[in-house]
Amino acid sequence: MSEPDDPRYPIGRWRPRPDATPEDLQSWIEQIESLPAELAAAIEGFTPEQLDSPYRPGSWTVRQLVHHVADSHINAYVRFKLALTEDEPTIRPYDEGLWAKLPDTWSTPVETSLELLRALHRRWVDLLRALPSESFERTLVHPDIGRLVLKGLLGMYAWHGRHHTAHVVALRQRMGW
């Protein structure tokens, strides 16, 4: 299956940008800022049955996806704070697939994770906008991936939010919701 037709990557795969410009960083910060509203709009009006529908064959449900974005971005925020306050910290990975199977992803209303994302992203954006440019060169170590630079992580998490919002939008379009 060619990538443009691959439902796993509705906006394409993440492509690292080691040459990111200050304009790229600003754009990514704006994407982080707008994600909570965009994700909320993508699921607006969904019934419980629609929320419990897989967003593509073999995938998580929309409900799990919304909770996953919150879980992922909580980890991202903490990772940024660690990299900004410690000398190249080694972060702790987590198994997102197992997190998505925990009972809270089935029982917690999606609005809870949307509220969490609104508050979290407000704090994250406030932090990002206050940082001097050299702070985005700070690094952390992911035990499975290696050394990562904050500016690259910023781009990846901006992509991550757009990627999962696009999953929901594609489902809505396919199903005529």
Short mmCIF file of C-alpha atoms in Angstrom, two decimals:
data_model
loop_
_atom_site.label_atom_id
_atom_site.label_comp_id
_atom_site.label_asym_id
_atom_site.label_seq_id
_atom_site.Cartn_x
_atom_site.Cartn_y
_atom_site.Cartn_z
CA MET A 1 0.00 0.00 0.00
CA SER A 2 1.46 3.37 -0.92
CA GLU A 3 1.78 5.84 1.91
CA PRO A 4 -0.77 8.43 0.71
CA ASP A 5 -3.36 5.64 0.76
CA ASP A 6 -2.13 4.12 4.03
CA PRO A 7 -4.81 4.75 6.68
CA ARG A 8 -2.18 4.43 9.41
CA TYR A 9 -0.56 7.68 8.24
CA PRO A 10 -3.25 10.08 7.03
CA ILE A 11 -0.79 13.00 6.98
CA GLY A 12 2.26 10.89 6.15
CA ARG A 13 4.92 9.44 8.42
CA TRP A 14 6.88 11.59 10.82
CA ARG A 15 10.02 12.88 9.14
CA PRO A 16 12.72 14.26 11.48
CA ARG A 17 13.83 17.80 10.71
CA PRO A 18 17.34 18.31 12.13
CA ASP A 19 17.56 21.57 10.15
CA ALA A 20 14.44 23.06 11.78
CA THR A 21 14.32 26.84 11.55
CA PRO A 22 12.97 29.28 14.14
CA GLU A 23 9.91 29.55 11.88
CA ASP A 24 9.44 25.77 12.07
CA LEU A 25 9.64 25.91 15.87
CA GLN A 26 7.04 28.69 15.95
CA SER A 27 4.75 26.72 13.65
CA TRP A 28 5.10 23.61 15.81
CA ILE A 29 4.34 25.58 18.97
CA GLU A 30 1.20 26.92 17.28
CA GLN A 31 0.21 23.36 16.36
CA ILE A 32 0.71 22.23 19.96
CA GLU A 33 -1.43 25.19 21.06
CA SER A 34 -4.27 24.42 18.66
CA LEU A 35 -4.41 20.65 19.14
CA PRO A 36 -6.91 20.51 22.02
CA ALA A 37 -9.50 22.55 20.11
CA GLU A 38 -8.87 20.68 16.86
CA LEU A 39 -9.20 17.26 18.48
CA ALA A 40 -12.37 18.37 20.31
CA ALA A 41 -13.83 19.61 17.03
CA ALA A 42 -12.95 16.33 15.32
CA ILE A 43 -15.05 14.32 17.80
CA GLU A 44 -17.77 16.91 18.34
CA GLY A 45 -21.21 15.31 18.32
CA PHE A 46 -19.92 11.74 18.40
CA THR A 47 -22.26 9.30 20.12
CA PRO A 48 -20.90 6.79 22.65
CA GLU A 49 -21.10 4.14 19.92
CA GLN A 50 -19.06 6.31 17.55
CA LEU A 51 -16.48 6.98 20.27
CA ASP A 52 -16.22 3.22 20.79
CA SER A 53 -15.63 2.59 17.07
CA PRO A 54 -12.13 1.79 15.78
CA TYR A 55 -10.80 4.77 13.83
CA ARG A 56 -9.45 2.34 11.22
CA PRO A 57 -9.56 -1.46 10.89
CA GLY A 58 -7.56 -3.13 13.64
CA SER A 59 -7.00 0.10 15.53
CA TRP A 60 -7.89 1.53 18.89
CA THR A 61 -11.27 3.11 19.34
CA VAL A 62 -11.72 6.86 19.04
CA ARG A 63 -12.12 6.95 22.85
CA GLN A 64 -8.80 5.14 23.33
CA LEU A 65 -7.18 7.45 20.80
CA VAL A 66 -8.24 10.60 22.65
CA HIS A 67 -6.95 9.18 25.94
CA HIS A 68 -3.74 8.08 24.18
CA VAL A 69 -3.04 11.61 22.97
CA ALA A 70 -3.42 12.89 26.53
CA ASP A 71 -1.16 10.13 27.90
CA SER A 72 1.45 10.74 25.22
CA HIS A 73 1.50 14.49 25.66
CA ILE A 74 1.72 14.24 29.45
CA ASN A 75 4.85 12.19 28.91
CA ALA A 76 6.10 14.71 26.34
CA TYR A 77 5.66 17.63 28.72
CA VAL A 78 7.54 15.81 31.48
CA ARG A 79 10.29 14.87 29.05
CA PHE A 80 10.70 18.51 28.03
CA LYS A 81 10.89 19.60 31.66
CA LEU A 82 13.48 16.92 32.43
CA ALA A 83 15.62 17.91 29.44
CA LEU A 84 15.42 21.56 30.46
CA THR A 85 16.42 20.94 34.07
CA GLU A 86 18.86 18.02 33.89
CA ASP A 87 21.97 17.29 31.88
CA GLU A 88 20.87 14.89 29.13
CA PRO A 89 18.50 12.82 31.26
CA THR A 90 17.56 9.28 30.35
CA ILE A 91 13.80 9.12 30.16
CA ARG A 92 11.61 6.20 31.01
CA PRO A 93 9.72 4.70 28.08
CA TYR A 94 6.21 3.31 28.44
CA ASP A 95 4.14 0.83 26.47
CA GLU A 96 1.42 2.96 24.87
CA GLY A 97 -0.44 -0.14 23.70
CA LEU A 98 -0.75 -1.43 27.27
CA TRP A 99 -1.70 2.02 28.54
CA ALA A 100 -4.51 2.09 25.95
CA LYS A 101 -5.89 -1.17 27.35
CA LEU A 102 -6.16 0.06 30.96
CA PRO A 103 -9.70 0.43 32.35
CA ASP A 104 -9.64 4.24 32.34
CA THR A 105 -9.50 4.28 28.54
CA TRP A 106 -12.85 2.51 28.44
CA SER A 107 -14.62 4.18 31.35
CA THR A 108 -13.39 7.77 31.44
CA PRO A 109 -15.36 10.29 29.36
CA VAL A 110 -13.29 11.72 26.50
CA GLU A 111 -14.04 15.21 27.80
CA THR A 112 -11.77 14.43 30.76
CA SER A 113 -8.79 13.93 28.46
CA LEU A 114 -9.78 16.95 26.36
CA GLU A 115 -9.84 19.11 29.50
CA LEU A 116 -6.49 17.68 30.51
CA LEU A 117 -5.07 18.47 27.06
CA ARG A 118 -6.39 22.05 27.21
CA ALA A 119 -4.65 22.69 30.53
CA LEU A 120 -1.52 20.74 29.70
CA HIS A 121 -1.04 22.40 26.33
CA ARG A 122 -1.57 25.84 27.85
CA ARG A 123 1.25 25.16 30.31
CA TRP A 124 3.43 23.58 27.62
CA VAL A 125 2.94 26.46 25.20
CA ASP A 126 3.65 29.01 27.95
CA LEU A 127 6.89 27.18 28.65
CA LEU A 128 7.88 26.83 24.99
CA ARG A 129 7.24 30.48 24.19
CA ALA A 130 9.34 31.61 27.15
CA LEU A 131 12.40 29.55 26.18
CA PRO A 132 15.45 31.06 24.55
CA SER A 133 16.28 29.44 21.21
CA GLU A 134 19.30 27.58 22.59
CA SER A 135 17.03 25.64 24.96
CA PHE A 136 15.59 23.78 21.98
CA GLU A 137 19.07 22.28 21.43
CA ARG A 138 18.99 20.50 24.79
CA THR A 139 18.92 16.74 24.66
CA LEU A 140 17.59 13.68 26.41
CA VAL A 141 18.20 9.98 25.96
CA HIS A 142 15.48 7.52 25.10
CA PRO A 143 16.77 4.03 26.04
CA ASP A 144 15.31 2.46 22.88
CA ILE A 145 16.04 5.27 20.41
CA GLY A 146 19.08 7.13 21.68
CA ARG A 147 19.86 10.83 21.98
CA LEU A 148 17.02 13.20 21.04
CA VAL A 149 17.06 16.98 20.66
CA LEU A 150 14.13 19.02 22.00
CA LYS A 151 13.53 20.83 18.73
CA GLY A 152 13.08 17.45 17.05
CA LEU A 153 10.72 16.29 19.79
CA LEU A 154 8.70 19.47 19.41
CA GLY A 155 8.20 18.73 15.73
CA MET A 156 7.35 15.12 16.43
CA TYR A 157 4.69 15.94 19.02
CA ALA A 158 3.19 18.63 16.79
CA TRP A 159 2.97 15.97 14.06
CA HIS A 160 1.57 13.44 16.58
CA GLY A 161 -1.40 15.63 17.42
CA ARG A 162 -2.19 16.38 13.77
CA HIS A 163 -1.70 12.69 12.90
CA HIS A 164 -4.29 11.44 15.38
CA THR A 165 -6.73 14.26 14.71
CA ALA A 166 -6.53 13.30 11.02
CA HIS A 167 -7.39 9.71 11.97
CA VAL A 168 -10.65 10.90 13.52
CA VAL A 169 -11.44 13.27 10.65
CA ALA A 170 -10.84 10.47 8.14
CA LEU A 171 -13.16 8.17 10.09
CA ARG A 172 -15.85 10.86 10.18
CA GLN A 173 -15.56 11.33 6.42
CA ARG A 174 -15.54 7.61 5.63
CA MET A 175 -18.60 6.98 7.79
CA GLY A 176 -20.46 10.19 6.83
CA TRP A 177 -20.76 11.26 10.49
#
